[in-house]
mmCIF file of N, CA, C and O in Angstrom:
data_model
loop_
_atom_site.group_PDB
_atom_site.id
_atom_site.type_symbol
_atom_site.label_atom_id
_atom_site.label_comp_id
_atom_site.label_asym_id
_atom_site.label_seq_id
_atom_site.Cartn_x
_atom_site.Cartn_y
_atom_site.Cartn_z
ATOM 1 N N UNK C 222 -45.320 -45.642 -99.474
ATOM 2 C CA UNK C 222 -45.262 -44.572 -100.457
ATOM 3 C C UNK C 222 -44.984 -43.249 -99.743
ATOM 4 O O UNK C 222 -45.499 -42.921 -98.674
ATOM 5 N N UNK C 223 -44.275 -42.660 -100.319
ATOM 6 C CA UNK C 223 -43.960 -41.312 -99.286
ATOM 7 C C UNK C 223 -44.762 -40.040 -99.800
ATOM 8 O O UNK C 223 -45.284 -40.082 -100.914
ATOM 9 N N UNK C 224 -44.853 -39.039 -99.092
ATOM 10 C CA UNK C 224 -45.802 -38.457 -99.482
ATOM 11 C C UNK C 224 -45.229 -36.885 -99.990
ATOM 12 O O UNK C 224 -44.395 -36.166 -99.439
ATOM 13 N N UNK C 225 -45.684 -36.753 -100.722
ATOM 14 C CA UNK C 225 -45.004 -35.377 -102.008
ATOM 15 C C UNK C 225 -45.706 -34.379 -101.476
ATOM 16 O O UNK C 225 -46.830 -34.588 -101.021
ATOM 17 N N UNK C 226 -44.870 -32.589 -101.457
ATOM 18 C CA UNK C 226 -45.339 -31.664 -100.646
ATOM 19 C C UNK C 226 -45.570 -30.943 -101.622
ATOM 20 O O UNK C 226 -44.968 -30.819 -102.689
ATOM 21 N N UNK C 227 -46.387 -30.507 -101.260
ATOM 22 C CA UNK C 227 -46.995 -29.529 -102.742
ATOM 23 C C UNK C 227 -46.057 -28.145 -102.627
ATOM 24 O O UNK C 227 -46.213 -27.551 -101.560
ATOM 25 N N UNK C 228 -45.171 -27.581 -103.500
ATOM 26 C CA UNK C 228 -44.304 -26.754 -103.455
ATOM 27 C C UNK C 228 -44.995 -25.248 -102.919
ATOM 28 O O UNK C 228 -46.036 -24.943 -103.500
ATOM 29 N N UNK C 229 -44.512 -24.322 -101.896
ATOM 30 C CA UNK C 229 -44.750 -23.151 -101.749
ATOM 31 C C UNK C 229 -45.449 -22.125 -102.878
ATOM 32 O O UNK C 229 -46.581 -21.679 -103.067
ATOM 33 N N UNK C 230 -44.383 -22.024 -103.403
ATOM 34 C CA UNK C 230 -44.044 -20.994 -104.549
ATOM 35 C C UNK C 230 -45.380 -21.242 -105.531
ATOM 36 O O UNK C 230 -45.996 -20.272 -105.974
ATOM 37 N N UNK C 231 -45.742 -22.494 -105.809
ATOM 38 C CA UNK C 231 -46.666 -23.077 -106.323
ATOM 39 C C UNK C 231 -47.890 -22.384 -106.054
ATOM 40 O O UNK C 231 -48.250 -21.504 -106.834
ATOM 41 N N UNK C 232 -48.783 -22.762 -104.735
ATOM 42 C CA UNK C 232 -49.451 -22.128 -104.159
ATOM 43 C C UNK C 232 -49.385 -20.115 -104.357
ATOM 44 O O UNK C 232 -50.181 -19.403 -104.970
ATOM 45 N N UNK C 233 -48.361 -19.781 -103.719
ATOM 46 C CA UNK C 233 -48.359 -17.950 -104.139
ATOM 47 C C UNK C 233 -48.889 -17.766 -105.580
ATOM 48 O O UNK C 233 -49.900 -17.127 -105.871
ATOM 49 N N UNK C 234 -47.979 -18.484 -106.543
ATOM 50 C CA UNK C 234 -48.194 -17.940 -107.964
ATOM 51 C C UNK C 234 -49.377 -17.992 -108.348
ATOM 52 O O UNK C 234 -49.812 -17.156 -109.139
ATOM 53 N N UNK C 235 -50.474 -19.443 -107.635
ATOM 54 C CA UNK C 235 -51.143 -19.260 -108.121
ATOM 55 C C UNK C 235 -52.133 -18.286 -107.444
ATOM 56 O O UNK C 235 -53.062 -17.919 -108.164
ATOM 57 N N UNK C 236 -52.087 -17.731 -105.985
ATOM 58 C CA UNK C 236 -52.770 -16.644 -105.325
ATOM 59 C C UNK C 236 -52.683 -14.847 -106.067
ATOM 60 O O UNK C 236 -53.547 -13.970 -106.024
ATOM 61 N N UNK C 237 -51.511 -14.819 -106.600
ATOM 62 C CA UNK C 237 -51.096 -13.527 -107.151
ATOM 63 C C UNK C 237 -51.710 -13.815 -108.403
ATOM 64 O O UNK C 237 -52.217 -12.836 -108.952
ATOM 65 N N UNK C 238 -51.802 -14.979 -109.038
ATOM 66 C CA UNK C 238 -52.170 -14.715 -110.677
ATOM 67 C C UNK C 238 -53.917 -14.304 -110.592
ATOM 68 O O UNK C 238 -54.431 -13.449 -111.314
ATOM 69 N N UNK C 239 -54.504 -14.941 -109.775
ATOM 70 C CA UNK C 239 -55.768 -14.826 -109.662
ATOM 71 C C UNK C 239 -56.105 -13.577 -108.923
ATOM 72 O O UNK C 239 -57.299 -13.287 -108.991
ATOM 73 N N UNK C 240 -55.190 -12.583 -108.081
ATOM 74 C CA UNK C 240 -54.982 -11.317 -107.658
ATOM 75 C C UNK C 240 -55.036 -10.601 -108.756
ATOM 76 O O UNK C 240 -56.067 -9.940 -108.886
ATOM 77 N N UNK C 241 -53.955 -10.498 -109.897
ATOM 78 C CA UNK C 241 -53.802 -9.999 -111.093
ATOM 79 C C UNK C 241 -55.059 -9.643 -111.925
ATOM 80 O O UNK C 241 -55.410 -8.569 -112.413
ATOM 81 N N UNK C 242 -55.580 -10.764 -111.938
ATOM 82 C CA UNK C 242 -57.050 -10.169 -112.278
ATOM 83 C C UNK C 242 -58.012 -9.596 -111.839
ATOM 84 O O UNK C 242 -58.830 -8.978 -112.521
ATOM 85 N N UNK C 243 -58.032 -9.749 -110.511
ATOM 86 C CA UNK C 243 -59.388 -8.995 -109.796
ATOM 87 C C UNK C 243 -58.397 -7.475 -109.440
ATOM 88 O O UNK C 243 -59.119 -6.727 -108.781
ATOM 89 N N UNK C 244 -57.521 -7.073 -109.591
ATOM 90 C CA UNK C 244 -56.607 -6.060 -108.391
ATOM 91 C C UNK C 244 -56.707 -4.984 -109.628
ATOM 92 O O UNK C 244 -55.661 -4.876 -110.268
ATOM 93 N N UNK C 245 -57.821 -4.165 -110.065
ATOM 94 C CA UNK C 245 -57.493 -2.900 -111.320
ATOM 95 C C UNK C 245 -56.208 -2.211 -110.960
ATOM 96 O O UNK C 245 -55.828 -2.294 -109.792
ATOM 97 N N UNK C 246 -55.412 -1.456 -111.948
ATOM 98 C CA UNK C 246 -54.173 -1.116 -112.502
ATOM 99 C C UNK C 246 -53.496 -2.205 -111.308
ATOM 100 O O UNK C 246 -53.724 -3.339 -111.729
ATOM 101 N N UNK C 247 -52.984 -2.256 -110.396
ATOM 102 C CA UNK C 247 -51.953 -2.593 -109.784
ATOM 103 C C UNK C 247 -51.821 -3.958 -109.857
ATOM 104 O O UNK C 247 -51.004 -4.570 -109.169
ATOM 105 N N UNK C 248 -52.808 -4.651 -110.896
ATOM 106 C CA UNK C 248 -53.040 -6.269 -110.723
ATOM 107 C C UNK C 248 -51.419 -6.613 -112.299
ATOM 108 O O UNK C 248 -50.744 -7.637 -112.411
ATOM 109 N N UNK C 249 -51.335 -5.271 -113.222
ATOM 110 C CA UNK C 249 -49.847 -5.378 -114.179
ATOM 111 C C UNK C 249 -48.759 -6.167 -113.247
ATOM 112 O O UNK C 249 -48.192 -7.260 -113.261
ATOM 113 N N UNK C 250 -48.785 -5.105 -112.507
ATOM 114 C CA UNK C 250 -47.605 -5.618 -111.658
ATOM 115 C C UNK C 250 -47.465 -6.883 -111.110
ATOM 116 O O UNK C 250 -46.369 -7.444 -111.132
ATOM 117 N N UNK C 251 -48.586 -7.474 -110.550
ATOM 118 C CA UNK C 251 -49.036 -8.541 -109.901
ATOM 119 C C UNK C 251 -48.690 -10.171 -110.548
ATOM 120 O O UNK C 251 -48.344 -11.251 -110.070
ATOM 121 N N UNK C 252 -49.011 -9.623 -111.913
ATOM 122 C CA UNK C 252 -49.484 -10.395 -113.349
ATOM 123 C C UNK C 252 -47.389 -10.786 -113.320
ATOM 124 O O UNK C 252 -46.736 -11.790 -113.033
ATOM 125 N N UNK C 253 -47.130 -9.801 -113.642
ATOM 126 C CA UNK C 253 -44.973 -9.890 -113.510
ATOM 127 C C UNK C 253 -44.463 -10.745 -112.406
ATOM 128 O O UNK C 253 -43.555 -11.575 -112.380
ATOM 129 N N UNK C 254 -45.290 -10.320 -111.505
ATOM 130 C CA UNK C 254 -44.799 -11.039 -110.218
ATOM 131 C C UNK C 254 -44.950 -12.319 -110.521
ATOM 132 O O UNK C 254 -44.056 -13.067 -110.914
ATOM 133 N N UNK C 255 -46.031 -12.580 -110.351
ATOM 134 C CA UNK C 255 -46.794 -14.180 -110.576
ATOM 135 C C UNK C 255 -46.242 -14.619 -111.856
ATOM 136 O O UNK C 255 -46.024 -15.821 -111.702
ATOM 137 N N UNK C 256 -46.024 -14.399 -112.613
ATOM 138 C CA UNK C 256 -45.061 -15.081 -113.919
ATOM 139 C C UNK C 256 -43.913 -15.673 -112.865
ATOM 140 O O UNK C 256 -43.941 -16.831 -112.449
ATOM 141 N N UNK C 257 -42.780 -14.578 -112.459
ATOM 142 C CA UNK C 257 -41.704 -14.834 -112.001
ATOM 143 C C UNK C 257 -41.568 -15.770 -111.113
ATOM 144 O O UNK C 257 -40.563 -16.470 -111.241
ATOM 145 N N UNK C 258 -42.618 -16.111 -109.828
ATOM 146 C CA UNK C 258 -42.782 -16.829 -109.487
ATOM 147 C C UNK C 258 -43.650 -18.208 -109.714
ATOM 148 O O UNK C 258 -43.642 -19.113 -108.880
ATOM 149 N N UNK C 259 -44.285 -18.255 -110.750
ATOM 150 C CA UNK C 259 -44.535 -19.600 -111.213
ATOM 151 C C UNK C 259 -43.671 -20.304 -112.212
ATOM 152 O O UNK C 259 -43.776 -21.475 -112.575
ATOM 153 N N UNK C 260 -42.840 -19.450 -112.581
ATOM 154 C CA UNK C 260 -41.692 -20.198 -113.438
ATOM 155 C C UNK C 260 -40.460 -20.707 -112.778
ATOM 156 O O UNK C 260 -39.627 -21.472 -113.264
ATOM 157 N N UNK C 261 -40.473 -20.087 -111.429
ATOM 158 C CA UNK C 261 -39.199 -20.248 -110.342
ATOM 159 C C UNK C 261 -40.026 -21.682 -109.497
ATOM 160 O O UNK C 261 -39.253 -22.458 -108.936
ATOM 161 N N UNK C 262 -41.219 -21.934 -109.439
ATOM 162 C CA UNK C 262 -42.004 -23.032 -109.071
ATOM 163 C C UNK C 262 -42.094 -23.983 -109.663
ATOM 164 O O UNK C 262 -41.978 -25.060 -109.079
ATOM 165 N N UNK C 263 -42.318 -23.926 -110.962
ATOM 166 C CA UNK C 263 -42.134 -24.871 -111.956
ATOM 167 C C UNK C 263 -40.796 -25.941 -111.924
ATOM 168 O O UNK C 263 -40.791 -27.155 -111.719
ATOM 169 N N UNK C 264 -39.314 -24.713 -112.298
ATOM 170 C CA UNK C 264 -37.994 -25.547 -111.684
ATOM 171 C C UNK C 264 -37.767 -25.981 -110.408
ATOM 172 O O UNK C 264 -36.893 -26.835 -110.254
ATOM 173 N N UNK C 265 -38.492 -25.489 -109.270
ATOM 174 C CA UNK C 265 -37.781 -26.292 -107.899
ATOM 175 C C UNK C 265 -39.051 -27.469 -107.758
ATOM 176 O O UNK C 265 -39.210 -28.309 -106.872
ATOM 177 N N UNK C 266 -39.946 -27.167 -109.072
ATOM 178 C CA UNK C 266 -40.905 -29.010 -108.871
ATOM 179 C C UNK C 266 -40.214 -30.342 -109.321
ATOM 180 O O UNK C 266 -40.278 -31.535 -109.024
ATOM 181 N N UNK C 267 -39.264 -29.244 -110.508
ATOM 182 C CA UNK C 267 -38.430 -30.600 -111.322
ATOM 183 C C UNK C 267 -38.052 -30.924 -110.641
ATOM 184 O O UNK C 267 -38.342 -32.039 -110.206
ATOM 185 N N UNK C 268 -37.105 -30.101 -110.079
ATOM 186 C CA UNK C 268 -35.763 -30.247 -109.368
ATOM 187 C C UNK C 268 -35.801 -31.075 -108.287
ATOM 188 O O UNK C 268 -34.899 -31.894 -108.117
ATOM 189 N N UNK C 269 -36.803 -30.969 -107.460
ATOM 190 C CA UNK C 269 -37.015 -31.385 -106.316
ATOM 191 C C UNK C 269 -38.192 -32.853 -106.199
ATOM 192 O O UNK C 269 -38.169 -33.570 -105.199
ATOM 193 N N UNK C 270 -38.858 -33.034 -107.004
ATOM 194 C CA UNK C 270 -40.013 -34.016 -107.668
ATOM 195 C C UNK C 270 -41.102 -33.530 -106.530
ATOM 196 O O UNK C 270 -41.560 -34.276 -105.664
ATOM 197 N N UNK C 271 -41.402 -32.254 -106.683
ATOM 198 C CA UNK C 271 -42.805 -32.067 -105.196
ATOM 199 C C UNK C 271 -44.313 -32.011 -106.008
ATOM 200 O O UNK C 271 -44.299 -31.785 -107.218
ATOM 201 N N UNK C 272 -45.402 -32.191 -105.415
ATOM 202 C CA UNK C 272 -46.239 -31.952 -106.210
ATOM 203 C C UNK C 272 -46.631 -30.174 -106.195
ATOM 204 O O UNK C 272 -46.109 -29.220 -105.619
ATOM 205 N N UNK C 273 -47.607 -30.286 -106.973
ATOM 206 C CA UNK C 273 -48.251 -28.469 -107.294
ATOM 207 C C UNK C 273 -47.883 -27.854 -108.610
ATOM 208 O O UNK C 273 -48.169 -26.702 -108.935
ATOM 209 N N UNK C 274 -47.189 -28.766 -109.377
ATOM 210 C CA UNK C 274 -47.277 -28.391 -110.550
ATOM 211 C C UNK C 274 -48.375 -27.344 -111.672
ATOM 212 O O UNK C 274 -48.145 -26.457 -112.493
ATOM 213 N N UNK C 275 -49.793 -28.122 -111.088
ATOM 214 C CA UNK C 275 -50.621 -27.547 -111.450
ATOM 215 C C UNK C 275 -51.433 -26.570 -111.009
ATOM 216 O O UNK C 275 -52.436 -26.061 -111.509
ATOM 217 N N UNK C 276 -50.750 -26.348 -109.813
ATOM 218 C CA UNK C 276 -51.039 -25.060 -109.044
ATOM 219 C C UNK C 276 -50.071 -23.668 -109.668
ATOM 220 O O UNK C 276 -50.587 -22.560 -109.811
ATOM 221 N N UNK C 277 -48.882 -23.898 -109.934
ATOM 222 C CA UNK C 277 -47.990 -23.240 -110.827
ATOM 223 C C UNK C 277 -48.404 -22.591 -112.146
ATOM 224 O O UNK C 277 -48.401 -21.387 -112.403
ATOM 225 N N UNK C 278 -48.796 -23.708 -113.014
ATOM 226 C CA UNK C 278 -49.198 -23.921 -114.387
ATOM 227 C C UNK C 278 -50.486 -22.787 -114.607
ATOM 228 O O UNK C 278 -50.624 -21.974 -115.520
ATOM 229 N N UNK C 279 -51.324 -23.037 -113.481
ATOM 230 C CA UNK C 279 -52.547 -22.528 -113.631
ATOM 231 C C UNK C 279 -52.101 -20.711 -113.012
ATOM 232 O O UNK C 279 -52.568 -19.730 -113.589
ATOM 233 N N UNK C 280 -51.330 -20.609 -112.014
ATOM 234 C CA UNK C 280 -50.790 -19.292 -111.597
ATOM 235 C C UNK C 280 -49.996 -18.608 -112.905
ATOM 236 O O UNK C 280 -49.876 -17.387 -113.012
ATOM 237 N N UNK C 281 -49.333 -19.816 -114.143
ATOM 238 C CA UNK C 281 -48.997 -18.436 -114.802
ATOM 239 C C UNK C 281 -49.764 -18.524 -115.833
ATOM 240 O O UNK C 281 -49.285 -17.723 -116.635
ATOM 241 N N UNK C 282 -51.154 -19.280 -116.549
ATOM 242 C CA UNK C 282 -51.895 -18.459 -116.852
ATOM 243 C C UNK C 282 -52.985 -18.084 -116.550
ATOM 244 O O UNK C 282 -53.912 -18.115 -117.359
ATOM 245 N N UNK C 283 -53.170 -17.475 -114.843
ATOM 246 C CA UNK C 283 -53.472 -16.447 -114.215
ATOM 247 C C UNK C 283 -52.823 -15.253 -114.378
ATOM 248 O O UNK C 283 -53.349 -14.142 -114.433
ATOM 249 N N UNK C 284 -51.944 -15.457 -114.434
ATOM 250 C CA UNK C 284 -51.097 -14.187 -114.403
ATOM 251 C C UNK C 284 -50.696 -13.584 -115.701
ATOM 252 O O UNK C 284 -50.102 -12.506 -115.689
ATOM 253 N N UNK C 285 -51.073 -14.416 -117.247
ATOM 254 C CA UNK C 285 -50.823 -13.325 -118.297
ATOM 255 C C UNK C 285 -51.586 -13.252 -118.308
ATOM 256 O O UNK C 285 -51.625 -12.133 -118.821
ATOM 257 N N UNK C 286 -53.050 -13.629 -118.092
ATOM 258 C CA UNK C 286 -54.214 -13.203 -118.815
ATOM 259 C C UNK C 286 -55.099 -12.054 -118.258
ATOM 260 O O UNK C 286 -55.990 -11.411 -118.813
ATOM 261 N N UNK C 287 -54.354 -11.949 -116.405
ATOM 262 C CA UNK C 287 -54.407 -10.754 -116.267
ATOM 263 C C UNK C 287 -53.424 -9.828 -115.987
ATOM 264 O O UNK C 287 -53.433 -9.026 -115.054
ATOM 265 N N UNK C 288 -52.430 -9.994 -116.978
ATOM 266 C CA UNK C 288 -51.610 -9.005 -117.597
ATOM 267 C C UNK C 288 -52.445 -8.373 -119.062
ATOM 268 O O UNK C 288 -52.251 -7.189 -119.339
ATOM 269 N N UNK C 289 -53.093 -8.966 -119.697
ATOM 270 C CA UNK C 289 -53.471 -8.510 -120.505
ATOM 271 C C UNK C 289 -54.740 -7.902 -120.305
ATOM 272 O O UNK C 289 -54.936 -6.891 -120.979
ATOM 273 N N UNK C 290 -55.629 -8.262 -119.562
ATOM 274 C CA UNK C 290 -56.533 -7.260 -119.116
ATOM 275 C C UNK C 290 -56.502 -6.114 -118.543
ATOM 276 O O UNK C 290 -57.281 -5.170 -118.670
ATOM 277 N N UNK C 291 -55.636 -6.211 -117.945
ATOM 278 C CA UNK C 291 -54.707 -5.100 -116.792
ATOM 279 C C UNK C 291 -54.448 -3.839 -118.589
ATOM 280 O O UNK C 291 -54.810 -2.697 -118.874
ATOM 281 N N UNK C 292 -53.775 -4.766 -119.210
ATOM 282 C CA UNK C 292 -53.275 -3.754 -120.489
ATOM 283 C C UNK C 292 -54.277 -3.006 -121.292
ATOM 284 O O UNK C 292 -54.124 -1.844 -121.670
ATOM 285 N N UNK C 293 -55.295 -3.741 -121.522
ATOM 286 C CA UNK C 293 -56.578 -3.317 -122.005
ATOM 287 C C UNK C 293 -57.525 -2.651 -121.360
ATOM 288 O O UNK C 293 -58.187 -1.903 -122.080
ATOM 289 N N UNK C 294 -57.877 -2.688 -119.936
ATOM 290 C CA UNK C 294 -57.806 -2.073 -119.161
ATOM 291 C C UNK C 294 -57.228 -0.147 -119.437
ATOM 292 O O UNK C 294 -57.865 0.868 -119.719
ATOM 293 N N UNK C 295 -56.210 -0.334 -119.254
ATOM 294 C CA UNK C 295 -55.519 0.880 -119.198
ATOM 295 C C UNK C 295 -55.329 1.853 -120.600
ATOM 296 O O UNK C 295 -55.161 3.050 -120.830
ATOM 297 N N UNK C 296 -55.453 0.655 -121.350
ATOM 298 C CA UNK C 296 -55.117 1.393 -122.979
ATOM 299 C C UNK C 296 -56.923 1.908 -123.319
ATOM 300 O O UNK C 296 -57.212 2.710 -124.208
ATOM 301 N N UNK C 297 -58.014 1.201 -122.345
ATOM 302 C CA UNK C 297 -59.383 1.669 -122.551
ATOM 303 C C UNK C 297 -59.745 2.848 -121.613
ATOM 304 O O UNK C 297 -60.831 3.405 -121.774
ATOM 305 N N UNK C 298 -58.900 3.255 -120.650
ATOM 306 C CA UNK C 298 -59.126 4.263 -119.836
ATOM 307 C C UNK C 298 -58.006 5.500 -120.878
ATOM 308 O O UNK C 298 -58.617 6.295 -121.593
ATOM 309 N N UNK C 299 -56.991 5.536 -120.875
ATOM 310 C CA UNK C 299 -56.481 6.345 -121.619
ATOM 311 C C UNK C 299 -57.045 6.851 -123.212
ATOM 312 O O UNK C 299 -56.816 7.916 -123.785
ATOM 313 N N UNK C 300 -57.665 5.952 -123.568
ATOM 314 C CA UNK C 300 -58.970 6.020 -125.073
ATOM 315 C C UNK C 300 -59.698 6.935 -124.873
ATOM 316 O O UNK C 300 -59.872 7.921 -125.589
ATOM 317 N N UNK C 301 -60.594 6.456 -123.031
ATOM 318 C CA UNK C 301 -61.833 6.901 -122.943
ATOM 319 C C UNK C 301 -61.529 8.647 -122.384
ATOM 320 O O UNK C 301 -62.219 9.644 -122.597
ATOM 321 N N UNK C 302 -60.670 8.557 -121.875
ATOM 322 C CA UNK C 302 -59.972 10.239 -121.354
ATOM 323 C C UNK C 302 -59.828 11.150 -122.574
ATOM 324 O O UNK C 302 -60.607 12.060 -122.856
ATOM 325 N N UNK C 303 -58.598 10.753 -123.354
ATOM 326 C CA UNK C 303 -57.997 11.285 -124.868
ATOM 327 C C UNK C 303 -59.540 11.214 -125.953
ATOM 328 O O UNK C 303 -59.374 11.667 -127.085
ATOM 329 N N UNK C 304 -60.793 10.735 -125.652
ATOM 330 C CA UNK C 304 -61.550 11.181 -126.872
ATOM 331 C C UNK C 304 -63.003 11.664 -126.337
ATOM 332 O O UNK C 304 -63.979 11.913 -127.045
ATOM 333 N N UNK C 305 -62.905 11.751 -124.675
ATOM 334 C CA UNK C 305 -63.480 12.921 -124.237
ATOM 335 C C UNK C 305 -63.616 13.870 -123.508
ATOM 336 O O UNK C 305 -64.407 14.186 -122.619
ATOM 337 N N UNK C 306 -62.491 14.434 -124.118
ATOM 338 C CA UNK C 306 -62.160 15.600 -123.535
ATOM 339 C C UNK C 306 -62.368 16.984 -124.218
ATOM 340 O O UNK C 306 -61.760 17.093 -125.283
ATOM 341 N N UNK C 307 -63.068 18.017 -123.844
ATOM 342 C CA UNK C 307 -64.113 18.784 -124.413
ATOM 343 C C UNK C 307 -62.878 20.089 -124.633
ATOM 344 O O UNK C 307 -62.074 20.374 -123.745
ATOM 345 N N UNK C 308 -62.912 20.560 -125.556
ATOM 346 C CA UNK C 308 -62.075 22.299 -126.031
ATOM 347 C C UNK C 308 -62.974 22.918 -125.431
ATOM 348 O O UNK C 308 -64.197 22.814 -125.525
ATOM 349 N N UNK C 309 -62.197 23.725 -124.659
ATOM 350 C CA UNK C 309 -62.836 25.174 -124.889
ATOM 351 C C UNK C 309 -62.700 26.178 -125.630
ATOM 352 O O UNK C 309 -61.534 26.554 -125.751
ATOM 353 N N UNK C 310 -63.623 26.867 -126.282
ATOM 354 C CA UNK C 310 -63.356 27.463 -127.316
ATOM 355 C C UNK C 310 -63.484 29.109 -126.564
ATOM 356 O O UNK C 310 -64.507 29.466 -125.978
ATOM 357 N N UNK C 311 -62.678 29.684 -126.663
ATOM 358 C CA UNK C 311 -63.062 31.656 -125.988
ATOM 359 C C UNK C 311 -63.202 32.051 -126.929
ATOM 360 O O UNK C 311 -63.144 31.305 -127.907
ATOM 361 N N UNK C 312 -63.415 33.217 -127.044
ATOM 362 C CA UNK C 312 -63.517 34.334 -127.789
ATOM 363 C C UNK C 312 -63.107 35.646 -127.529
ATOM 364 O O UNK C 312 -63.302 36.530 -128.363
#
C-alpha cells in the first residue's frame, strides 16, 4: 500500500484559520488568507489524491468563523467609540 502525503497547503490553512481567531483586528486578513488557501488545498487533494483533506476543511471553517468575529469584533469597537463619546458643551 503506498503511503499518501498529507498536502502542505492543507496543514497552513489550517494554522492561519485557527490564527484568524486568536490574532484581534489583523486575524480579517488572516481569515482571507486561510480561505484562499484552503480552497487551493482542497483542489491539489483532488487533483493529486494526497491526504489532509480534513486538515483543509477544518482551516476554512477556521477561517470564516474568524472572519466573522474579526467583523463583530470591529463593528463592537466602532459601536463602543461612536456611543461614548462625551460633547463638550462651552459657553
Amino acid at each position: 500500500m503506498e503511503k499518501k502525503y498529507i498536502n502542505n497547503n492543507s496543514t497552513i490553512s489550517l494554522i492561519v484559520g485557527i490564527l484568524s481567531i486568536l490574532v484581534p483586528l489583523f486575524g480579517f486578513f488572516l481569515g482571507v488568507i486561510g480561505i484562499v488557501i484552503s480552497r487551493k488545498a482542497i483542489k491539489e487533494i483532488e487533483r493529486n489524491n494526497e491526504d489532509g483533506r480534513g486538515f483543509a476543511i477544518s482551516g476554512l471553517f477556521c477561517s470564516i468563523i474568524g472572519i466573522i468575529l474579526q467583523f463583530f469584533g470591529i463593528v463592537g469597537i466602532i459601536a463602543y467609540y461612536s456611543l461614548t463619546t462625551t460633547k463638550v458643551i462651552t459657553f
